Short mmCIF file of C-alpha atoms and ligand atoms in Angstrom, two decimals:
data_model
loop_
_atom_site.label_atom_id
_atom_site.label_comp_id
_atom_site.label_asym_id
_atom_site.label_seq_id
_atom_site.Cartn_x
_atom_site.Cartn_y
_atom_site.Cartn_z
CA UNK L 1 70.34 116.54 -35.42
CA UNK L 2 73.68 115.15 -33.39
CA UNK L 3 72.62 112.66 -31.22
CA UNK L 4 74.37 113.49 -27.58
CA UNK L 5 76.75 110.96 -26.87
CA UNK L 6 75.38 108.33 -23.57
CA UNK L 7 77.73 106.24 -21.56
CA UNK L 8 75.93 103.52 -19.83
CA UNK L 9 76.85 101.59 -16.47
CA UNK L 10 75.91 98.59 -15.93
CA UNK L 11 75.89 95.50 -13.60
CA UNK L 12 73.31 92.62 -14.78
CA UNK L 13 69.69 92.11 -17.12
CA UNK L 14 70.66 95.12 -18.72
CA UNK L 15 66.54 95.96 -19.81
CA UNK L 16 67.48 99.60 -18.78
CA UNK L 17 69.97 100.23 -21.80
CA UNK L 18 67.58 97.76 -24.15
CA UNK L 19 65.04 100.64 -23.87
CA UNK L 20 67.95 103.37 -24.51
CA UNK L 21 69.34 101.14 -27.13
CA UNK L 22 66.00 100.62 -29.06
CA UNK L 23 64.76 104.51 -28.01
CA UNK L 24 67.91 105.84 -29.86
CA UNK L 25 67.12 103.97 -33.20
CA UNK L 26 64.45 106.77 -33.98
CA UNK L 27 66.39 109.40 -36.13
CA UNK L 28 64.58 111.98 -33.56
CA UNK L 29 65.33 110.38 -30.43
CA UNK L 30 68.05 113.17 -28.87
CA UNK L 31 70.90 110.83 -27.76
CA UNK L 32 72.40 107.13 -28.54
CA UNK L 33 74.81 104.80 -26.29
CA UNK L 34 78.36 105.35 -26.92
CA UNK L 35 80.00 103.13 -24.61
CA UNK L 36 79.06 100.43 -22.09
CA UNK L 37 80.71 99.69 -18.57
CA UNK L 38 80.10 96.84 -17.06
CA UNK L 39 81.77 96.12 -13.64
CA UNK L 40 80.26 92.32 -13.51
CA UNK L 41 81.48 89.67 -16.30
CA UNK L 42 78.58 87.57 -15.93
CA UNK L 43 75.88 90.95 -17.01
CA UNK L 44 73.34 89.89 -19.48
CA UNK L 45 73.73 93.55 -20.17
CA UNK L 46 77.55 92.59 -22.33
CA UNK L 47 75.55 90.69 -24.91
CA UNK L 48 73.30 93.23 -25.42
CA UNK L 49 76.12 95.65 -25.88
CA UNK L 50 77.74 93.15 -28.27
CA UNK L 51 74.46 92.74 -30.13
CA UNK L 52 74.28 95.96 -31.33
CA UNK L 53 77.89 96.44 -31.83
CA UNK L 54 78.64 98.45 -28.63
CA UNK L 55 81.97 99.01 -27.82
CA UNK L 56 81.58 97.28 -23.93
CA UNK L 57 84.13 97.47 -21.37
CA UNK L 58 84.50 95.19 -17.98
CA UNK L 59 85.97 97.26 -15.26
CA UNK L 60 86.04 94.87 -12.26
CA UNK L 61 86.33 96.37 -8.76
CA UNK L 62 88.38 93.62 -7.79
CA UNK L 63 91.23 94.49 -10.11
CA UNK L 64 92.04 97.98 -8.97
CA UNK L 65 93.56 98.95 -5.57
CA UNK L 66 91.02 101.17 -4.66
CA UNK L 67 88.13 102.64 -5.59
CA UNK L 68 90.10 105.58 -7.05
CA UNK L 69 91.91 103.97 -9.15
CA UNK L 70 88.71 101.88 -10.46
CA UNK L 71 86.69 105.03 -11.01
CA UNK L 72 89.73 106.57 -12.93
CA UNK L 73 89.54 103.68 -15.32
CA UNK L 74 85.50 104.27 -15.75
CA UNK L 75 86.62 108.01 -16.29
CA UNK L 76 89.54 107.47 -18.61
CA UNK L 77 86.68 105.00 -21.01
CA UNK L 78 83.92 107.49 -20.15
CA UNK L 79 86.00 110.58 -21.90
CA UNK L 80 87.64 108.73 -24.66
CA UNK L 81 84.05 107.85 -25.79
CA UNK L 82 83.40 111.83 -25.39
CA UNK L 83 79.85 111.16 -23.28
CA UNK L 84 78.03 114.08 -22.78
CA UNK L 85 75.84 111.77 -20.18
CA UNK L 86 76.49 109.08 -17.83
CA UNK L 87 73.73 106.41 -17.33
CA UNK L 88 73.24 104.40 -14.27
CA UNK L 89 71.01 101.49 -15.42
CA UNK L 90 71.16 98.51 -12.75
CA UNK L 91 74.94 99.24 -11.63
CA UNK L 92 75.30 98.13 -8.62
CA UNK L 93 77.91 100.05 -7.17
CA UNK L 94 77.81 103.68 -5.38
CA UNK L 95 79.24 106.15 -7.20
CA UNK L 96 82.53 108.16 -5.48
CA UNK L 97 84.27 110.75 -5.90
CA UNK L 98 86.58 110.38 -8.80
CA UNK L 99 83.13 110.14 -11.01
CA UNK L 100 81.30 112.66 -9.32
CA UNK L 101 83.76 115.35 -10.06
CA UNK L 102 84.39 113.86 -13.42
CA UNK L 103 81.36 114.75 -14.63
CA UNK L 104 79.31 117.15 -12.03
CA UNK L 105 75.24 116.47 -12.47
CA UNK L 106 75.91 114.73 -15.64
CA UNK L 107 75.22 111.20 -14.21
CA UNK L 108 71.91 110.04 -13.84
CA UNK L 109 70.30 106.91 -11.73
CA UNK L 110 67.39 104.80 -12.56
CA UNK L 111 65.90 103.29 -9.22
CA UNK L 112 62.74 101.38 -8.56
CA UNK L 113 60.67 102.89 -6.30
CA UNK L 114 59.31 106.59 -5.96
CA UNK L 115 62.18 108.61 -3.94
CA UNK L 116 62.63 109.30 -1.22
CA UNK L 117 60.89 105.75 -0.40
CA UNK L 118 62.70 102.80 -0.42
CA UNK L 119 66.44 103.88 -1.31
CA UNK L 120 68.87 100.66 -1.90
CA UNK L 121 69.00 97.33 -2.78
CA UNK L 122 65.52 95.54 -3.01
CA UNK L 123 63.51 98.51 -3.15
CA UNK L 124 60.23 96.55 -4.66
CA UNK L 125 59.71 94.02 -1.98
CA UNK L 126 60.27 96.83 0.71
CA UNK L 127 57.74 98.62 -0.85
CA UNK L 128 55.43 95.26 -0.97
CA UNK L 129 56.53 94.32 2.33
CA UNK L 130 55.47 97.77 3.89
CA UNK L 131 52.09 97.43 1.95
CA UNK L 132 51.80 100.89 0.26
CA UNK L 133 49.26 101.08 -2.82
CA UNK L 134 50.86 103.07 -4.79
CA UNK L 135 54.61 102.51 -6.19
CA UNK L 136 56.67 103.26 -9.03
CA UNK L 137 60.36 104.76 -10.20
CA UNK L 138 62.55 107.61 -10.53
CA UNK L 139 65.11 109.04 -12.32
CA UNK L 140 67.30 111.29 -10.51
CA UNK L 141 70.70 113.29 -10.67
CA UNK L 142 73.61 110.90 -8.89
CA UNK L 143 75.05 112.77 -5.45
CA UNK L 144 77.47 111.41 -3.22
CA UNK L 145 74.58 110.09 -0.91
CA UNK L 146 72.07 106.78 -2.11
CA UNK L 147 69.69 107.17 -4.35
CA UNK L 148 69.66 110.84 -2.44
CA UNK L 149 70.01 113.14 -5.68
CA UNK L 150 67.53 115.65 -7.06
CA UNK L 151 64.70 113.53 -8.95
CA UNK L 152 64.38 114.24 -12.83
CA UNK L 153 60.97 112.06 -13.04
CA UNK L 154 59.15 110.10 -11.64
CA UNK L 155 56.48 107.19 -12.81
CA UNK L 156 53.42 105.66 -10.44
CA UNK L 157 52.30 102.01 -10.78
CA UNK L 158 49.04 100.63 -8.29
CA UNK L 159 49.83 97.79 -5.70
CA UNK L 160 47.26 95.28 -6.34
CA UNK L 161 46.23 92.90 -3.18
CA UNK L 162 47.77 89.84 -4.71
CA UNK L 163 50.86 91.11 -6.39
CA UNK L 164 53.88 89.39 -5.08
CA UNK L 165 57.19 91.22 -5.01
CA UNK L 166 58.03 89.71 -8.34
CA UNK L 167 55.07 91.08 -10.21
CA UNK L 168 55.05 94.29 -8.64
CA UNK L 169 58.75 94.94 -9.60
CA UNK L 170 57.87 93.57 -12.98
CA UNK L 171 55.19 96.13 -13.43
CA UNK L 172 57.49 99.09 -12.25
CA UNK L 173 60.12 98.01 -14.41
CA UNK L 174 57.65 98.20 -17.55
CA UNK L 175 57.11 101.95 -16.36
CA UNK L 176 60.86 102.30 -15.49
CA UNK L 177 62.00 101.47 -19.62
CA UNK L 178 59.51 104.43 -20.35
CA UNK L 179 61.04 106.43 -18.01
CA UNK L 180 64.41 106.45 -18.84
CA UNK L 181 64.06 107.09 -22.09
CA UNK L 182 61.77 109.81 -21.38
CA UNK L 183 64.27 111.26 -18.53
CA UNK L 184 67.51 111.03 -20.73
CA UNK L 185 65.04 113.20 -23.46
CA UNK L 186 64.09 115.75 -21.70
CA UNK L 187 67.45 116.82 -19.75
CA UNK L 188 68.96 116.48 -23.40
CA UNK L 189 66.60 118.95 -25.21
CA UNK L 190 65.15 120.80 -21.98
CA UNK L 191 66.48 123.84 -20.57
CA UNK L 192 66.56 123.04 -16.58
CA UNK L 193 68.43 124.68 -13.49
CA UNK L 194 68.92 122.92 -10.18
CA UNK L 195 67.56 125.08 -7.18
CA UNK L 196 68.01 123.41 -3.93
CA UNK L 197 67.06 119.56 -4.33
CA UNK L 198 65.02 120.81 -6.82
CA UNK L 199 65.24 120.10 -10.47
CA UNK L 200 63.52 123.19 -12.16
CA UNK L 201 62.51 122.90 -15.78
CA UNK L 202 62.56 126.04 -17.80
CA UNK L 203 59.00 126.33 -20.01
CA UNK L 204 59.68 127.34 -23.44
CA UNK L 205 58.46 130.96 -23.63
CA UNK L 206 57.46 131.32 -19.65
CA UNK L 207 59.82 133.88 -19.37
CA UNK L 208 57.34 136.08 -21.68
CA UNK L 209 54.04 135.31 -19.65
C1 LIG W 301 66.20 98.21 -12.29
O1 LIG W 301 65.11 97.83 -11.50
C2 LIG W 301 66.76 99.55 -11.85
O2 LIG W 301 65.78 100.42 -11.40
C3 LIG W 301 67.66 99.15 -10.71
O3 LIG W 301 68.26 97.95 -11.13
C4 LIG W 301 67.40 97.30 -12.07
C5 LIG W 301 68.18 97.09 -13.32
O4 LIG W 301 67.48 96.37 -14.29
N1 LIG W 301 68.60 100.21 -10.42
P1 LIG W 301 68.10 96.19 -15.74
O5 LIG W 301 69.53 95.67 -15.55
O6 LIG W 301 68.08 97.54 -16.42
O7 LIG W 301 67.23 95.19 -16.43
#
């Protein structure tokens, strides 16, 4: 089997594209990481890159006159690597236009808390802080909106009464490395269509029930 070809963005801990890293190893795990983009120097994520003998790039906002030109940067690495998928794991930027048309529903987002609850930054400790019971991530198609595209997957974790915001987004981020690798399977290998908001997967021999 050829492995489909992942481009991973990055901005920090970089746990996200551990769990790709370590899922592709298996000979029958669908995909592997290509190429890493990281827009902060400082991203734990780099050494893991390096580790494995990534090729990692470090595409600063700062050094581009706009966001155009930064995004045609990401866009000029992200084809010469040939990625058939674009990974969002902890970048911390919103993706514009440039990208978007790049590579249309071919870039995915990792985010922890169960869409359409909690979109943006510190979505753990709003979740604590507005005392639901129930929490989790999802894995969704990027749009131009936040955290606002059509949801691949999703993965539930309990509130307990004396979690703090750190252990709660610790225990979501356990279920978040299982989800990612798990999303980034099944839109490689799974037939799907996108109807609406809707991501629609395609059952293997449904169409002769
Ligand atoms: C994760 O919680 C992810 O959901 C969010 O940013 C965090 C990144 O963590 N988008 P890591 O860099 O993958 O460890």
């Amino acid at each position: 089997m050829e492995k489909k070809r992942l481009g991973v963005l990055v901005s920090g801990r970089g746990s996200n594209l551990q769990a790709l890293i370590d899922a592709s190893k298996k000979d029958d795990y669908p995909a592997k990481v290509v190429v890493v983009v990281s827009n902060n120097p400082e991203a734990y994520a780099i050494e893991r890159a390096k580790k494995e003998n990534i090729p990692v790039y470090i595409v600063k906002r700062e050094d581009y006159k706009s966001k155009k030109e930064y995004e045609e940067k990401i866009r000029e690495i992200l084809i010469e690597y040939k990625v058939d998928l674009v990974v969002l794991a902890g970048y911390m930027k919103i993706i514009g236009k440039t990208l978007l048309d790049a590579f249309p529903w071919k870039i995915i987002n990792i985010h922890p808390s169960l869409l359409p609850s909690f979109p943006g930054l510190e979505a753990q400790k709003k979740a604590w802080e507005y005392g639901v019971k129930i929490s989790g991530c999802t894995v969704h198609f990027v749009d131009e909106g936040i955290d606002s595209g059509p949801i691949i997957g999703q993965r539930a974790v309990p509130v307990y009464d004396d979690d703090t915001p750190e252990t709660l987004a610790d225990r979501i981020l356990q279920e978040e490395h299982k989800l990612i690798v798990e999303s980034v399977k099944k839109i490689l290998t799974e037939e799907y269509e996108i109807v609406g908001r809707r991501v629609v997967f395609k059952k293997k021999g449904a169409e002769n029930i």
